Short mmCIF file of C-alpha atoms in Angstrom, two decimals:
data_model
loop_
_atom_site.label_atom_id
_atom_site.label_comp_id
_atom_site.label_asym_id
_atom_site.label_seq_id
_atom_site.Cartn_x
_atom_site.Cartn_y
_atom_site.Cartn_z
CA MET K 1 -7.26 96.65 212.78
CA SER K 2 -6.80 93.50 211.50
CA LEU K 3 -9.88 92.47 211.35
CA ARG K 4 -13.47 94.95 210.86
CA LEU K 5 -16.84 94.15 210.37
CA THR K 6 -19.11 96.76 209.72
CA ASP K 7 -22.96 97.12 209.83
CA ILE K 8 -23.18 93.46 209.16
CA THR K 9 -26.68 92.15 208.53
CA LEU K 10 -27.31 88.43 207.61
CA THR K 11 -30.94 86.85 207.00
CA TYR K 12 -32.25 83.26 206.07
CA PRO K 13 -34.93 82.30 204.38
CA ASP K 14 -37.77 81.45 206.86
CA GLY K 15 -41.24 80.29 205.23
CA ASP K 16 -42.65 83.12 203.52
CA GLY K 17 -40.15 85.56 205.17
CA ARG K 18 -36.55 85.62 206.35
CA LEU K 19 -35.28 85.07 209.87
CA THR K 20 -32.49 87.44 211.23
CA ALA K 21 -29.40 85.77 212.31
CA LEU K 22 -26.97 89.35 212.53
CA ASP K 23 -28.47 92.48 212.55
CA ARG K 24 -26.06 95.71 212.13
CA VAL K 25 -23.33 94.32 213.85
CA GLY K 26 -19.90 96.16 213.87
CA LEU K 27 -16.80 94.42 215.44
CA ASP K 28 -13.14 95.76 215.29
CA VAL K 29 -10.16 93.09 216.37
CA PRO K 30 -6.99 94.35 216.29
CA ARG K 31 -3.92 92.62 215.42
CA GLY K 32 -2.35 90.87 218.61
CA GLY K 33 -5.86 91.49 220.39
CA LEU K 34 -8.27 88.42 221.82
CA THR K 35 -11.86 89.38 221.75
CA ALA K 36 -14.22 86.66 223.07
CA VAL K 37 -17.97 86.08 221.92
CA ILE K 38 -20.34 84.79 223.96
CA GLY K 39 -23.95 84.14 223.81
CA PRO K 40 -26.93 81.38 224.16
CA SER K 41 -27.46 78.81 221.77
CA GLY K 42 -29.11 80.43 218.42
CA SER K 43 -27.99 83.92 219.35
CA GLY K 44 -26.08 84.28 216.20
CA LYS K 45 -22.37 83.36 217.31
CA SER K 46 -21.69 80.81 214.69
CA SER K 47 -23.56 83.44 212.04
CA LEU K 48 -20.98 85.75 213.20
CA LEU K 49 -17.79 83.47 212.85
CA ALA K 50 -18.68 82.47 209.41
CA VAL K 51 -19.06 86.05 208.18
CA ALA K 52 -15.93 86.99 209.63
CA ALA K 53 -14.13 83.75 208.01
CA THR K 54 -15.64 84.80 204.52
CA LEU K 55 -17.62 81.48 204.65
CA ILE K 56 -20.97 82.97 203.95
CA THR K 57 -21.84 86.33 202.30
CA PRO K 58 -23.79 88.99 204.11
CA ASP K 59 -27.15 90.29 203.01
CA THR K 60 -25.66 94.22 203.63
CA GLY K 61 -22.09 95.44 205.32
CA THR K 62 -18.59 94.87 204.81
CA VAL K 63 -15.86 92.30 206.01
CA THR K 64 -12.28 93.76 205.84
CA VAL K 65 -9.42 91.50 206.50
CA ASP K 66 -5.96 92.63 206.72
CA GLY K 67 -7.13 96.11 205.04
CA THR K 68 -8.64 94.02 202.24
CA ASP K 69 -12.45 94.81 202.04
CA THR K 70 -13.87 91.47 200.59
CA THR K 71 -16.97 93.12 199.27
CA GLY K 72 -17.54 91.95 195.73
CA MET K 73 -14.81 89.04 195.75
CA SER K 74 -15.41 85.93 193.66
CA ARG K 75 -15.38 82.67 195.85
CA GLY K 76 -11.98 81.94 194.22
CA GLU K 77 -10.60 85.10 195.57
CA LEU K 78 -12.39 84.60 198.73
CA ALA K 79 -10.75 81.25 198.87
CA ASP K 80 -7.77 82.61 198.28
CA LEU K 81 -7.71 85.11 200.69
CA ARG K 82 -9.05 82.44 203.67
CA ARG K 83 -6.01 80.30 202.83
CA GLN K 84 -3.42 83.05 203.20
CA ARG K 85 -4.85 85.37 205.57
CA ILE K 86 -7.21 83.44 208.07
CA GLY K 87 -6.88 80.46 210.02
CA ILE K 88 -9.60 78.70 211.50
CA VAL K 89 -9.96 76.42 214.56
CA PHE K 90 -12.91 74.42 214.05
CA GLN K 91 -14.36 72.96 217.35
CA GLN K 92 -13.60 69.43 216.59
CA PRO K 93 -10.08 69.15 215.03
CA ASN K 94 -11.16 66.70 212.45
CA LEU K 95 -7.59 65.64 211.66
CA LEU K 96 -6.96 62.85 208.81
CA PRO K 97 -6.49 59.79 210.68
CA ALA K 98 -3.61 58.64 208.29
CA LEU K 99 -1.58 61.50 208.72
CA THR K 100 0.78 62.27 211.45
CA ALA K 101 0.76 65.50 213.44
CA ALA K 102 3.76 67.19 211.41
CA GLU K 103 1.71 66.01 208.22
CA GLN K 104 -1.65 67.49 208.99
CA LEU K 105 0.22 70.98 208.85
CA GLN K 106 2.17 70.00 205.72
CA VAL K 107 -0.94 69.37 204.00
CA MET K 108 -1.77 72.82 204.44
CA ALA K 109 1.76 74.75 202.81
CA HIS K 110 1.04 71.98 199.94
CA ILE K 111 -2.21 73.45 199.25
CA ASP K 112 -0.56 77.00 199.51
CA GLY K 113 2.29 75.82 197.13
CA ARG K 114 5.35 75.50 199.52
CA GLY K 115 7.87 73.31 198.83
CA PRO K 116 8.55 69.99 201.07
CA ARG K 117 11.56 71.20 202.82
CA ALA K 118 10.21 74.57 204.04
CA ALA K 119 6.58 73.04 204.89
CA ARG K 120 8.30 70.69 207.19
CA GLY K 121 10.41 73.04 208.88
CA ARG K 122 7.47 75.40 209.39
CA ALA K 123 5.24 72.35 210.58
CA LEU K 124 7.97 71.38 213.31
CA GLU K 125 8.32 75.27 214.39
CA LEU K 126 4.73 75.09 215.09
CA LEU K 127 4.46 71.99 216.77
CA ASP K 128 7.17 73.23 219.35
CA ALA K 129 5.20 76.39 219.58
CA VAL K 130 2.08 74.52 220.87
CA GLY K 131 3.95 72.16 222.77
CA MET K 132 3.88 69.21 220.23
CA ALA K 133 7.33 68.93 219.31
CA ASP K 134 8.10 65.40 220.49
CA ARG K 135 4.68 64.13 219.19
CA ALA K 136 5.15 65.70 215.48
CA GLY K 137 5.31 61.73 214.12
CA ARG K 138 1.87 60.48 215.87
CA ARG K 139 -1.17 59.75 214.32
CA PRO K 140 -4.60 61.38 215.70
CA HIS K 141 -5.73 58.02 217.59
CA GLN K 142 -2.42 58.27 219.65
CA LEU K 143 -3.00 61.57 220.72
CA SER K 144 -5.41 62.82 223.69
CA GLY K 145 -7.96 65.39 222.70
CA GLY K 146 -6.35 68.39 223.97
CA GLN K 147 -3.32 67.20 222.01
CA ARG K 148 -5.33 66.97 218.95
CA GLN K 149 -6.62 70.50 219.54
CA ARG K 150 -3.33 71.77 219.88
CA VAL K 151 -2.44 70.17 216.86
CA ASN K 152 -5.72 71.68 214.99
CA ILE K 153 -4.48 75.43 216.10
CA ALA K 154 -0.74 74.90 214.95
CA ARG K 155 -2.63 73.65 211.74
CA ALA K 156 -4.77 76.72 211.72
CA LEU K 157 -1.20 79.04 212.13
CA MET K 158 0.39 77.27 209.29
CA ASN K 159 0.15 79.92 206.65
CA ASP K 160 0.76 82.64 209.10
CA PRO K 161 -2.76 84.27 208.93
CA GLY K 162 -3.33 87.49 210.41
CA VAL K 163 -6.82 86.73 211.72
CA LEU K 164 -7.63 83.83 213.84
CA LEU K 165 -11.07 82.75 214.34
CA VAL K 166 -11.74 80.06 217.07
CA ASP K 167 -14.96 78.04 217.56
CA GLU K 168 -15.61 76.79 220.61
CA PRO K 169 -12.11 74.88 221.33
CA THR K 170 -12.55 73.55 224.71
CA SER K 171 -16.29 71.80 224.16
CA ALA K 172 -14.62 68.35 224.17
CA LEU K 173 -11.81 68.79 227.06
CA ASP K 174 -12.15 68.74 230.76
CA HIS K 175 -11.50 72.07 232.66
CA GLU K 176 -7.89 71.77 233.12
CA ARG K 177 -6.80 71.08 229.36
CA GLY K 178 -9.67 73.31 228.17
CA ALA K 179 -7.57 75.91 230.19
CA ALA K 180 -4.18 74.51 228.93
CA VAL K 181 -5.51 75.39 225.15
CA ILE K 182 -7.26 79.02 225.95
CA ASP K 183 -3.79 79.84 227.64
CA LEU K 184 -2.25 78.55 224.34
CA ILE K 185 -4.47 80.57 222.09
CA THR K 186 -3.70 83.76 224.13
CA ARG K 187 -0.13 83.33 223.96
CA LEU K 188 0.07 82.58 220.19
CA THR K 189 -2.02 85.78 219.60
CA ARG K 190 0.22 87.80 221.42
CA GLU K 191 3.23 86.39 220.04
CA ARG K 192 2.25 86.28 216.45
CA GLY K 193 -0.03 89.25 216.25
CA THR K 194 -3.06 87.77 215.03
CA ALA K 195 -6.44 89.51 215.62
CA THR K 196 -8.09 86.44 217.51
CA VAL K 197 -11.87 86.09 217.89
CA LEU K 198 -12.90 83.21 220.46
CA VAL K 199 -16.59 81.93 220.87
CA THR K 200 -16.85 80.21 223.76
CA HIS K 201 -19.68 79.09 226.02
CA ASP K 202 -17.49 78.85 229.40
CA HIS K 203 -17.40 82.18 230.96
CA ALA K 204 -14.27 81.03 232.96
CA HIS K 205 -11.86 81.56 230.25
CA LEU K 206 -13.30 85.16 229.64
CA ALA K 207 -10.46 86.82 231.60
CA ALA K 208 -8.23 85.53 228.95
CA ALA K 209 -9.54 88.27 226.53
CA ASP K 210 -8.96 91.55 225.80
CA ARG K 211 -12.61 92.31 225.10
CA VAL K 212 -15.77 90.50 225.75
CA THR K 213 -19.09 91.22 223.46
CA GLU K 214 -22.19 89.23 223.68
CA VAL K 215 -24.45 88.15 221.04
CA ARG K 216 -27.96 88.22 221.60
CA ASP K 217 -30.79 88.15 219.01
CA GLY K 218 -28.15 88.87 216.47
CA ARG K 219 -26.73 92.12 218.20
CA LEU K 220 -23.80 92.78 219.71
CA SER K 221 -23.45 94.41 223.06
CA LEU K 222 -20.62 97.07 223.39
CA PRO K 223 -17.29 95.54 224.41
CA ALA K 224 -16.75 95.25 228.00
CA PRO K 225 -13.15 94.58 229.78
CA ALA K 226 -12.81 91.09 230.85
CA GLY K 227 -12.36 89.96 234.02
#
């Protein structure tokens, strides 16, 4: 398994008590597998993704990424783990306005200490993989919403992560462009062998997933076949 959440409980302060966001959650996502997570607003989907991304430390339970138990890791160690092994596709692409599509990706490689020539080659390879090779030199304002999201996905893959976490990638897109983005994520999951978790509100996209699980009141339902 490339991503495993075991018996995760997460609470937040709530007045004199605590609010339970995740209640003894367990989730296993294999390499090359796409697990879709659905649920109503406030159910715990965002908390689940944040814990899986090691952005939030749970009260109890363990998060295992590519065989590495993250329990007890320092902030610096977790930051290194995210940079090297976890790709995150946020709901909004948040591309840097002054940078071209290729440069958005190259920044990630620079942070990881790669040389500029290798970074440029990797960036162009990934932009080609997401159908954006002919727009490598364009800046965000020259791209459509769907194109910006494709660059966002390519950027998340820049450091060849084993785990890909995707948060509502189609929320700002129409149905056709949203379906194309989901198809892209599915294809890249298979081709690159990532353990992918897709948080989505759109049930039309669930057929692309290997498993679907629902978060409700901080608990996960048993995974069921999509479709």
